[in-house]
Coordinates of C-alpha atoms and ligand atoms in Angstrom, one line a residue:
M1 CA 16.5 -16.0 28.1
I2 CA 16.1 -13.6 31.0
L3 CA 18.8 -11.4 29.6
F4 CA 16.8 -11.4 26.3
M5 CA 13.7 -10.5 28.2
L6 CA 15.3 -8.0 30.2
I7 CA 16.6 -6.3 26.9
T8 CA 13.3 -6.4 25.1
G9 CA 11.7 -4.9 28.2
L10 CA 14.3 -2.1 28.2
L11 CA 13.8 -1.3 24.6
A12 CA 10.0 -1.2 25.1
A13 CA 10.4 1.1 28.0
C14 CA 12.8 3.5 25.9
S15 CA 10.3 4.0 23.1
E16 CA 6.9 3.5 22.4
A17 CA 7.4 3.4 18.5
V18 CA 9.7 0.4 18.9
S19 CA 7.8 -2.9 19.3
K20 CA 8.4 -6.7 18.9
P21 CA 9.9 -7.6 15.6
G22 CA 7.7 -9.2 13.0
V23 CA 4.7 -7.4 14.5
A24 CA 3.2 -4.5 12.9
P25 CA 1.4 -2.3 15.4
L26 CA -2.2 -1.2 14.8
I27 CA -3.0 2.2 13.9
E28 CA -6.6 3.3 14.4
L29 CA -8.6 4.5 11.4
N30 CA -11.2 7.6 11.5
D31 CA -14.0 5.1 11.4
G32 CA -13.0 3.3 14.4
H33 CA -11.5 0.1 12.7
T34 CA -7.8 -0.7 12.9
I35 CA -5.1 -1.2 10.3
P36 CA -1.8 -2.9 10.7
S37 CA 1.1 -0.5 10.0
L38 CA 2.7 -2.5 7.3
G39 CA 1.3 -4.9 4.8
L40 CA 2.3 -7.1 1.8
G41 CA 1.9 -6.1 -1.7
T42 CA 0.6 -8.6 -4.3
W43 CA 1.0 -6.9 -7.6
L44 CA 3.3 -8.4 -10.2
G45 CA 4.3 -5.3 -11.7
F46 CA 4.2 -4.0 -15.3
T47 CA 4.9 -5.8 -18.7
K48 CA 7.0 -4.2 -21.3
E49 CA 3.8 -3.1 -22.9
G50 CA 2.5 -1.4 -19.7
T51 CA -0.1 -3.9 -18.7
T52 CA -0.2 -6.0 -15.4
A53 CA 2.2 -9.1 -15.6
P54 CA 0.2 -12.2 -16.1
V55 CA 0.1 -14.7 -13.1
K56 CA 2.0 -17.6 -14.3
D57 CA 2.6 -19.8 -11.2
D58 CA 1.5 -19.9 -7.4
S59 CA 4.2 -17.6 -6.2
V60 CA 1.8 -15.1 -4.8
Q61 CA -0.2 -17.8 -2.8
K62 CA 3.2 -19.1 -1.5
A63 CA 4.4 -15.6 -0.5
V64 CA 0.9 -14.9 1.4
E65 CA 1.2 -18.2 3.2
L66 CA 4.6 -17.4 4.5
A67 CA 3.9 -13.7 5.2
I68 CA 1.1 -14.8 7.5
D69 CA 3.5 -17.2 9.1
V70 CA 6.1 -14.8 9.9
G71 CA 3.6 -12.1 11.3
Y72 CA 2.0 -10.2 8.3
R73 CA -1.6 -9.5 9.0
H74 CA -2.3 -7.1 6.1
I75 CA -2.5 -8.0 2.7
D76 CA -3.0 -5.8 -0.5
T77 CA -4.6 -6.9 -3.6
A78 CA -6.7 -5.5 -6.2
A79 CA -9.1 -6.8 -9.0
I80 CA -6.8 -5.7 -11.9
Y81 CA -3.8 -7.4 -10.2
S82 CA -5.3 -11.0 -11.1
T83 CA -3.8 -12.1 -7.5
E84 CA -7.1 -12.4 -5.4
E85 CA -7.7 -16.1 -6.1
Q86 CA -4.0 -16.7 -4.7
V87 CA -4.4 -14.4 -1.9
G88 CA -7.8 -16.2 -0.9
A89 CA -6.3 -19.5 -1.1
A90 CA -3.5 -18.7 1.1
I91 CA -5.9 -17.1 3.6
K92 CA -8.1 -20.1 3.6
K93 CA -5.1 -22.5 4.1
K94 CA -3.7 -20.5 7.1
I95 CA -7.1 -20.2 8.8
A96 CA -7.6 -23.9 8.4
E97 CA -4.2 -24.5 10.0
G98 CA -5.3 -22.4 12.9
V99 CA -2.4 -20.0 12.3
V100 CA -4.6 -16.9 12.3
A101 CA -8.4 -16.2 12.4
R102 CA -10.2 -14.1 9.8
E103 CA -10.6 -11.1 12.2
D104 CA -6.8 -11.1 12.9
L105 CA -6.3 -10.2 9.1
F106 CA -6.7 -7.0 7.4
I107 CA -7.5 -7.5 3.6
T108 CA -7.7 -4.9 1.0
S109 CA -8.7 -4.9 -2.4
K110 CA -9.5 -2.2 -5.1
L111 CA -12.6 -1.2 -7.5
W112 CA -11.1 -1.1 -11.3
N113 CA -11.6 1.8 -13.5
D114 CA -14.2 0.1 -15.7
R115 CA -16.7 -0.1 -12.8
H116 CA -17.2 3.5 -11.8
A117 CA -20.9 3.4 -12.3
P118 CA -22.4 3.8 -8.6
E119 CA -24.5 0.6 -9.3
A120 CA -21.4 -1.4 -10.5
V121 CA -19.5 -1.1 -7.2
V122 CA -21.4 -3.5 -5.1
P123 CA -21.3 -6.3 -7.9
A124 CA -17.5 -5.7 -8.5
L125 CA -16.9 -6.1 -4.8
R126 CA -19.0 -9.3 -4.8
E127 CA -16.7 -10.6 -7.6
S128 CA -13.5 -9.7 -5.6
L129 CA -15.1 -11.4 -2.6
A130 CA -15.8 -14.7 -4.5
R131 CA -12.3 -14.8 -6.0
L132 CA -10.9 -14.2 -2.4
Q133 CA -13.3 -16.8 -0.7
L134 CA -14.1 -14.1 1.8
D135 CA -17.6 -12.7 3.1
Y136 CA -16.2 -9.3 3.7
L137 CA -13.1 -7.1 2.9
D138 CA -11.4 -4.9 5.7
L139 CA -10.9 -2.1 3.1
Y140 CA -12.1 -1.4 -0.4
L141 CA -10.5 1.4 -2.4
I142 CA -11.4 3.2 -5.6
H143 CA -8.2 2.3 -7.5
W144 CA -7.8 5.5 -9.5
P145 CA -10.1 8.6 -10.0
V146 CA -10.0 8.0 -13.6
G147 CA -12.9 5.9 -15.1
Q148 CA -12.4 4.1 -18.4
F149 CA -14.6 1.6 -20.3
E150 CA -13.3 -1.8 -21.4
N151 CA -13.1 -0.4 -25.0
G152 CA -10.7 2.1 -23.8
T153 CA -12.9 5.3 -23.8
F154 CA -12.9 7.4 -20.5
D155 CA -15.8 7.0 -18.3
L156 CA -16.7 10.4 -17.2
T157 CA -18.6 9.2 -14.2
D158 CA -17.8 11.6 -11.2
Y159 CA -15.7 9.6 -8.6
A160 CA -18.1 11.6 -6.1
E161 CA -20.9 9.3 -7.7
T162 CA -18.8 6.2 -7.5
W163 CA -18.1 6.8 -3.9
K164 CA -21.8 6.6 -3.2
G165 CA -21.5 3.1 -4.5
M166 CA -18.7 2.4 -2.0
I167 CA -20.9 3.8 0.9
D168 CA -23.5 1.3 -0.3
A169 CA -21.1 -1.6 0.0
K170 CA -20.2 -0.5 3.6
N171 CA -23.7 -0.2 4.5
R172 CA -24.5 -3.7 3.4
G173 CA -21.4 -5.1 5.5
L174 CA -19.6 -6.3 2.5
V175 CA -16.5 -4.1 3.6
K176 CA -15.7 -2.5 7.0
S177 CA -13.7 0.5 5.7
I178 CA -13.7 2.3 2.5
G179 CA -11.0 4.7 0.9
V180 CA -9.4 6.0 -2.3
S181 CA -6.1 5.5 -4.3
N182 CA -4.3 7.9 -6.3
F183 CA -6.4 10.9 -5.6
N184 CA -4.6 14.3 -5.2
I185 CA -5.2 16.9 -2.7
T186 CA -7.8 18.9 -4.8
Q187 CA -9.7 15.8 -5.5
L188 CA -9.7 14.7 -1.9
Q189 CA -10.8 18.1 -0.9
R190 CA -13.6 18.2 -3.5
L191 CA -14.8 14.6 -2.4
L192 CA -14.9 15.5 1.6
S193 CA -17.0 18.6 0.5
M194 CA -19.6 16.5 -1.2
T195 CA -19.9 13.6 1.2
P196 CA -20.8 12.6 4.7
V197 CA -18.6 9.6 4.7
K198 CA -14.9 10.4 4.9
P199 CA -12.5 8.1 3.2
A200 CA -10.6 6.0 5.9
V201 CA -7.5 5.7 3.8
L202 CA -5.7 7.2 1.0
Q203 CA -3.2 4.8 -0.9
V204 CA -0.6 6.6 -2.8
E205 CA 2.9 6.1 -4.1
V206 CA 5.5 7.2 -1.5
N207 CA 9.4 6.4 -1.4
F208 CA 12.6 8.2 -1.2
N209 CA 12.0 10.0 -4.4
L210 CA 8.4 10.8 -3.8
Q211 CA 8.0 11.8 -0.3
Q212 CA 4.5 13.4 -0.5
S213 CA 5.0 15.8 2.3
Q214 CA 1.9 18.1 1.4
L215 CA -0.4 15.2 0.8
I216 CA 0.7 13.4 4.0
E217 CA 0.3 16.7 6.0
F218 CA -3.0 17.1 4.5
C219 CA -4.3 13.7 5.4
K220 CA -2.9 13.9 9.0
M221 CA -5.1 16.9 9.3
Q222 CA -8.1 15.0 8.0
N223 CA -7.4 11.9 10.1
I224 CA -7.0 9.9 6.8
A225 CA -4.5 7.1 7.0
V226 CA -1.8 7.0 4.2
V227 CA -0.9 3.6 2.7
G228 CA 2.4 3.8 0.8
Y229 CA 2.7 1.8 -2.5
T230 CA 5.8 1.1 -4.3
P231 CA 7.7 1.9 -1.0
F232 CA 11.1 0.9 -2.5
G233 CA 10.7 3.3 -5.7
S234 CA 13.8 3.1 -7.6
L235 CA 16.1 1.8 -4.8
F236 CA 17.0 -1.3 -6.6
H237 CA 19.5 -1.2 -9.7
S238 CA 17.3 -4.2 -11.1
K239 CA 14.0 -2.1 -11.2
A240 CA 15.2 1.5 -11.6
A241 CA 14.5 3.3 -14.9
P242 CA 17.8 4.8 -16.4
D243 CA 16.5 8.3 -15.7
A244 CA 15.4 7.6 -12.0
P245 CA 17.2 9.8 -9.5
P246 CA 19.4 8.3 -6.7
P247 CA 19.5 6.5 -4.2
R248 CA 20.3 2.9 -5.0
T249 CA 21.1 0.2 -2.4
D250 CA 24.8 1.0 -2.8
E251 CA 24.4 4.8 -1.7
Q252 CA 27.2 4.9 1.0
A253 CA 25.1 7.2 3.4
L254 CA 22.4 4.6 3.3
L255 CA 24.9 1.7 3.9
R256 CA 26.3 3.3 7.0
I257 CA 23.0 3.9 8.5
A258 CA 21.8 0.3 7.7
D259 CA 25.1 -1.3 9.1
K260 CA 24.7 0.8 12.3
Y261 CA 21.5 -0.9 13.0
H262 CA 22.2 -4.5 11.5
K263 CA 19.6 -3.8 8.9
S264 CA 19.5 -3.8 5.2
V265 CA 19.2 -0.5 3.2
A266 CA 15.7 -1.9 1.9
Q267 CA 14.7 -2.2 5.7
V268 CA 16.1 1.3 6.5
A269 CA 13.7 2.7 3.5
L270 CA 10.7 1.1 4.9
R271 CA 11.5 2.2 8.3
Y272 CA 11.8 5.8 7.0
L273 CA 8.4 5.6 5.5
I274 CA 6.9 4.4 8.9
E275 CA 8.5 7.2 10.7
L276 CA 7.0 9.7 8.0
G277 CA 3.4 8.2 9.3
V278 CA 3.1 6.3 6.2
I279 CA 1.8 2.5 6.2
P280 CA 4.1 0.7 3.6
I281 CA 3.1 -2.3 1.5
P282 CA 6.3 -3.9 0.1
K283 CA 5.8 -6.5 -2.4
S284 CA 8.1 -9.7 -2.5
V285 CA 7.6 -13.2 -3.5
T286 CA 11.2 -14.2 -2.2
P287 CA 11.1 -15.7 1.2
K288 CA 14.2 -13.9 2.7
R289 CA 12.9 -10.6 1.6
I290 CA 9.3 -11.2 2.9
R291 CA 10.9 -12.2 6.4
D292 CA 13.1 -9.1 6.2
N293 CA 10.6 -6.6 5.2
I294 CA 8.5 -6.9 8.3
E295 CA 11.6 -6.7 10.5
V296 CA 11.3 -2.9 10.8
F297 CA 9.8 -2.3 14.2
D298 CA 12.6 -2.9 16.4
F299 CA 14.8 0.1 15.7
Q300 CA 14.4 3.8 15.1
L301 CA 16.2 6.4 13.0
K302 CA 17.9 9.5 14.4
R303 CA 16.7 12.9 13.3
Q304 CA 20.0 13.5 11.6
E305 CA 19.5 10.2 9.5
R306 CA 15.9 11.2 8.7
E307 CA 17.5 14.4 7.4
V308 CA 19.8 12.7 4.9
M309 CA 16.7 10.6 3.5
K310 CA 14.9 13.9 3.1
T311 CA 17.3 15.0 0.6
Y312 CA 16.3 12.2 -1.8
D313 CA 12.9 13.7 -2.3
R314 CA 12.6 14.7 -6.1
N315 CA 8.9 14.6 -6.7
Y316 CA 9.6 11.6 -9.3
R317 CA 7.0 9.2 -9.9
T318 CA 7.7 5.7 -10.5
I319 CA 4.0 4.9 -11.4
A320 CA 2.7 7.8 -13.4
V321 CA 0.3 5.9 -16.1
T322 CA 0.4 8.8 -18.4
M323 CA -1.8 6.9 -20.9
W324 CA -4.7 8.5 -18.8
K325 CA -3.3 11.9 -18.9
D326 CA -6.2 13.1 -21.1
S327 CA -8.9 12.1 -18.6
P328 CA -10.4 15.1 -16.8
Y329 CA -9.7 13.2 -13.5
Y330 CA -6.1 12.4 -14.5
P331 CA -4.5 13.1 -10.7
F332 CA -0.9 13.8 -11.5
Ligands
NAP401 N1 -2.9 1.7 -5.7 C1 -2.3 1.6 -6.8 O1 -2.5 2.2 -7.8 C2 -0.8 0.6 -6.4 C3 0.3 1.0 -7.5 C4 1.3 0.2 -7.4 C5 1.5 -0.7 -6.2 N2 0.5 -1.0 -5.5 C6 0.6 -1.8 -4.3 O2 1.7 -1.8 -3.7 C7 2.6 -3.0 -3.6 C8 4.1 -2.5 -3.4 O3 4.4 -1.8 -4.8 P1 5.4 -2.4 -5.9 O4 5.0 -3.8 -6.2 O5 5.0 -1.5 -7.0 O6 6.8 -2.1 -5.6 P2 7.8 -2.3 -4.2 O7 7.1 -3.0 -3.1 O8 8.4 -1.0 -3.8 O9 8.8 -3.3 -4.9 C9 8.6 -4.7 -5.3 C10 10.0 -5.0 -5.9 O10 11.0 -5.0 -4.8 C11 11.8 -6.4 -4.8 N3 12.0 -6.4 -3.3 C12 11.1 -6.6 -2.3 N4 11.7 -6.7 -1.1 C13 13.2 -6.6 -1.3 C14 14.1 -6.5 -0.4 N5 13.9 -6.6 0.7 N6 15.4 -6.5 -1.1 C15 15.5 -6.4 -2.4 N7 14.4 -6.5 -3.3 C16 13.3 -6.5 -2.7 C17 10.6 -7.3 -5.3 O11 11.4 -8.6 -5.7 P3 10.7 -10.0 -5.6 O12 9.3 -9.9 -5.4 O13 11.1 -10.7 -6.7 O14 11.2 -10.3 -4.2 C18 10.0 -6.5 -6.5 O15 10.8 -6.4 -7.5 C19 2.0 -3.5 -4.9 O16 2.4 -5.0 -4.7 C20 0.6 -3.4 -4.8 O17 0.1 -4.3 -3.9 C21 -0.7 -0.3 -5.6
NAG402 C1 -17.3 2.2 -25.2 O1 -18.0 1.7 -24.2 C2 -19.1 2.5 -23.5 C3 -19.8 1.6 -22.3 O2 -20.2 0.4 -22.8 C4 -20.1 3.0 -24.7 O3 -21.1 3.8 -24.1 C5 -19.4 3.7 -25.7 O4 -20.1 4.1 -26.7 C6 -18.3 2.8 -26.3 N1 -17.3 3.5 -27.3 C7 -16.8 3.0 -28.3 C8 -16.0 4.0 -29.1 O5 -17.1 2.0 -28.6
NAG403 C1 -5.7 17.1 -9.2 O1 -6.4 16.3 -10.4 C2 -7.2 17.3 -11.1 C3 -7.9 16.5 -12.2 O2 -6.9 16.1 -13.2 C4 -6.5 18.5 -11.7 O3 -7.5 19.4 -12.1 C5 -5.9 19.3 -10.4 O4 -5.0 20.3 -10.8 C6 -5.0 18.4 -9.5 N1 -4.6 19.0 -8.4 C7 -3.4 18.7 -8.0 C8 -3.1 19.4 -6.5 O5 -2.5 18.1 -8.3

């Protein structure tokens, strides 16, 4: 025990970036609130038809319960995922059990594309809150810059108008921080030039094949935190598209690095994103993976190891949603 304390103490003294396993350090946002530096994703993915997979069982609720038990404090959901009810049920249970208090948790949800009218934002957020059984969110995001009515026609409402609805929601105390998702640099710059309230967060895809260095640099300069979705990209054979660039989990260079730290290739991939300054939100409904994915705060990559990983950058998107490419607000 004493030896263990000595070793953890030494580790802590050696590097500030290395912290206790299972605890994601907090990062300060530009509005004064804080966000845990890793979260749990809860999207069940696409069906073959390209729509969001239906929720068939209570696997998301179970996943969120275990995640909270093993130290996650940041959960990512969205109206379109149909998982808000399960996220809410898990939170309610863990608060009732005394495992966490509401203020220890950081809960994100997102405004769907069919609610871009500024006056539609607060009602949409209230519906998310009802499904989550919460009275406030920590973060609400405009899910996409693209608006689209339920009948499929594009809603040409300017996202800068939608943003006014987001500010209204924040002013009413329904959400602590507001931000955007899937905006490109041009769109961010335009929004920043039109509003007095800066987005606190940009959520975009970041992984080995899409490292987003320009976008991350821009956000650092603007003090906008970057949350990285689909953090594993095409790392797993089971998920990778046939044309997806390497690496997979059997890449020799990655296996050598992972072995050295007694970690998996998946954990090394998450650690790389953290060292890029990104907040990853890995999704899993598998207990072992949920546990593993947060055990990435007790080691640090060497510069040469990061340089190897830099070579995997291909500007390749896993989530392109090309069906919206004819919208004037399509970001990619
Ligand atoms: N803003 C947006 O537009 C947007 C878009 C996409 C995603 N997101 C958010 O980002 C989250 C994460 O992205 P994602 O779900 O697309 O992809 P992801 O987290 O990169 O990958 C999830 C997949 O990896 C598997 N997995 C997880 N951990 C693993 C491990 N340690 N070893 C092996 N396999 C593992 C999961 O399987 P099991 O679950 O079966 O274990 C699942 O199939 C989403 O859930 C969602 O919350 C946001
Ligand atoms: C689609 O819905 C919008 C909003 O309700 C409406 O203004 C528009 O006319 C509809 N378009 C079609 C083709 O039905
Ligand atoms: C961002 O998206 C807008 C709208 O589609 C497009 O006009 C612009 O060229 C894009 N900018 C970048 C940097 O991709």
